[in-house]
Amino acid sequence: MQSHLSKASGSRHSRVSHFATLAVVLTPVWLSLAAATGLI
């Protein structure tokens, strides 16, 4: 909802926040992959 406001404020902050969101979302995926490779 605040994507337009973040884009207007600055591309740097929007990119950082977007990257942080992706990192948080992908963390469980990386953990599951690490666990799977560790079990094998």
Short mmCIF file of N, CA and C in Angstrom, two decimals:
data_model
loop_
_atom_site.label_atom_id
_atom_site.label_comp_id
_atom_site.label_asym_id
_atom_site.label_seq_id
_atom_site.Cartn_x
_atom_site.Cartn_y
_atom_site.Cartn_z
N MET A 1 0.83 -1.21 0.00
CA MET A 1 0.00 0.00 0.00
C MET A 1 0.86 1.25 0.00
N GLN A 2 2.05 1.19 0.60
CA GLN A 2 2.92 2.36 0.68
C GLN A 2 4.03 2.31 -0.37
N SER A 3 3.84 1.49 -1.40
CA SER A 3 4.87 1.36 -2.43
C SER A 3 5.06 2.68 -3.16
N HIS A 4 3.96 3.38 -3.44
CA HIS A 4 4.06 4.65 -4.16
C HIS A 4 4.80 5.68 -3.30
N LEU A 5 4.51 5.70 -2.00
CA LEU A 5 5.17 6.67 -1.12
C LEU A 5 6.66 6.37 -1.04
N SER A 6 7.03 5.10 -0.94
CA SER A 6 8.44 4.74 -0.84
C SER A 6 9.18 5.10 -2.13
N LYS A 7 8.53 4.88 -3.27
CA LYS A 7 9.16 5.22 -4.55
C LYS A 7 9.38 6.72 -4.66
N ALA A 8 8.41 7.50 -4.15
CA ALA A 8 8.52 8.96 -4.22
C ALA A 8 9.62 9.45 -3.28
N SER A 9 9.74 8.82 -2.11
CA SER A 9 10.74 9.27 -1.13
C SER A 9 12.15 8.98 -1.63
N GLY A 10 12.35 7.82 -2.24
CA GLY A 10 13.70 7.50 -2.74
C GLY A 10 13.81 6.04 -3.13
N SER A 11 14.57 5.77 -4.18
CA SER A 11 14.70 4.39 -4.66
C SER A 11 15.59 3.58 -3.72
N ARG A 12 16.56 4.23 -3.09
CA ARG A 12 17.47 3.50 -2.20
C ARG A 12 16.70 2.85 -1.06
N HIS A 13 15.91 3.65 -0.36
CA HIS A 13 15.17 3.12 0.80
C HIS A 13 14.22 2.02 0.36
N SER A 14 13.54 2.22 -0.76
CA SER A 14 12.59 1.22 -1.23
C SER A 14 13.32 -0.08 -1.57
N ARG A 15 14.50 0.05 -2.20
CA ARG A 15 15.25 -1.16 -2.56
C ARG A 15 15.71 -1.89 -1.31
N VAL A 16 16.19 -1.15 -0.32
CA VAL A 16 16.67 -1.77 0.92
C VAL A 16 15.52 -2.47 1.63
N SER A 17 14.38 -1.79 1.74
CA SER A 17 13.24 -2.40 2.43
C SER A 17 12.74 -3.63 1.67
N HIS A 18 12.75 -3.53 0.34
CA HIS A 18 12.29 -4.67 -0.46
C HIS A 18 13.24 -5.86 -0.29
N PHE A 19 14.55 -5.58 -0.29
CA PHE A 19 15.53 -6.65 -0.10
C PHE A 19 15.38 -7.28 1.28
N ALA A 20 15.14 -6.44 2.29
CA ALA A 20 14.96 -6.95 3.65
C ALA A 20 13.73 -7.85 3.72
N THR A 21 12.66 -7.43 3.05
CA THR A 21 11.44 -8.24 3.05
C THR A 21 11.69 -9.59 2.38
N LEU A 22 12.40 -9.56 1.25
CA LEU A 22 12.70 -10.81 0.55
C LEU A 22 13.56 -11.71 1.43
N ALA A 23 14.54 -11.13 2.12
CA ALA A 23 15.41 -11.92 2.99
C ALA A 23 14.59 -12.60 4.09
N VAL A 24 13.67 -11.84 4.70
CA VAL A 24 12.86 -12.40 5.78
C VAL A 24 11.94 -13.50 5.25
N VAL A 25 11.41 -13.30 4.05
CA VAL A 25 10.49 -14.30 3.48
C VAL A 25 11.25 -15.56 3.05
N LEU A 26 12.48 -15.38 2.55
CA LEU A 26 13.24 -16.53 2.05
C LEU A 26 14.03 -17.23 3.15
N THR A 27 14.09 -16.64 4.35
CA THR A 27 14.86 -17.26 5.43
C THR A 27 14.37 -18.69 5.73
N PRO A 28 13.06 -18.91 5.91
CA PRO A 28 12.58 -20.28 6.17
C PRO A 28 12.93 -21.23 5.03
N VAL A 29 12.92 -20.72 3.80
CA VAL A 29 13.23 -21.57 2.65
C VAL A 29 14.69 -22.01 2.72
N TRP A 30 15.59 -21.07 3.00
CA TRP A 30 17.01 -21.43 3.09
C TRP A 30 17.24 -22.38 4.26
N LEU A 31 16.53 -22.15 5.38
CA LEU A 31 16.69 -23.03 6.54
C LEU A 31 16.22 -24.44 6.21
N SER A 32 15.10 -24.53 5.50
CA SER A 32 14.58 -25.86 5.14
C SER A 32 15.53 -26.56 4.18
N LEU A 33 16.09 -25.81 3.24
CA LEU A 33 17.03 -26.40 2.28
C LEU A 33 18.29 -26.88 3.01
N ALA A 34 18.77 -26.07 3.95
CA ALA A 34 19.97 -26.46 4.71
C ALA A 34 19.68 -27.72 5.52
N ALA A 35 18.49 -27.79 6.12
CA ALA A 35 18.13 -28.96 6.92
C ALA A 35 18.01 -30.19 6.03
N ALA A 36 17.43 -30.03 4.85
CA ALA A 36 17.27 -31.16 3.93
C ALA A 36 18.63 -31.67 3.47
N THR A 37 19.52 -30.75 3.10
CA THR A 37 20.84 -31.17 2.64
C THR A 37 21.64 -31.77 3.80
N GLY A 38 21.40 -31.30 5.01
CA GLY A 38 22.12 -31.83 6.17
C GLY A 38 21.63 -33.24 6.52
N LEU A 39 20.35 -33.48 6.32
CA LEU A 39 19.80 -34.80 6.64
C LEU A 39 20.24 -35.83 5.62
N ILE A 40 20.41 -35.40 4.37
CA ILE A 40 20.77 -36.37 3.32
C ILE A 40 22.21 -36.82 3.50
#
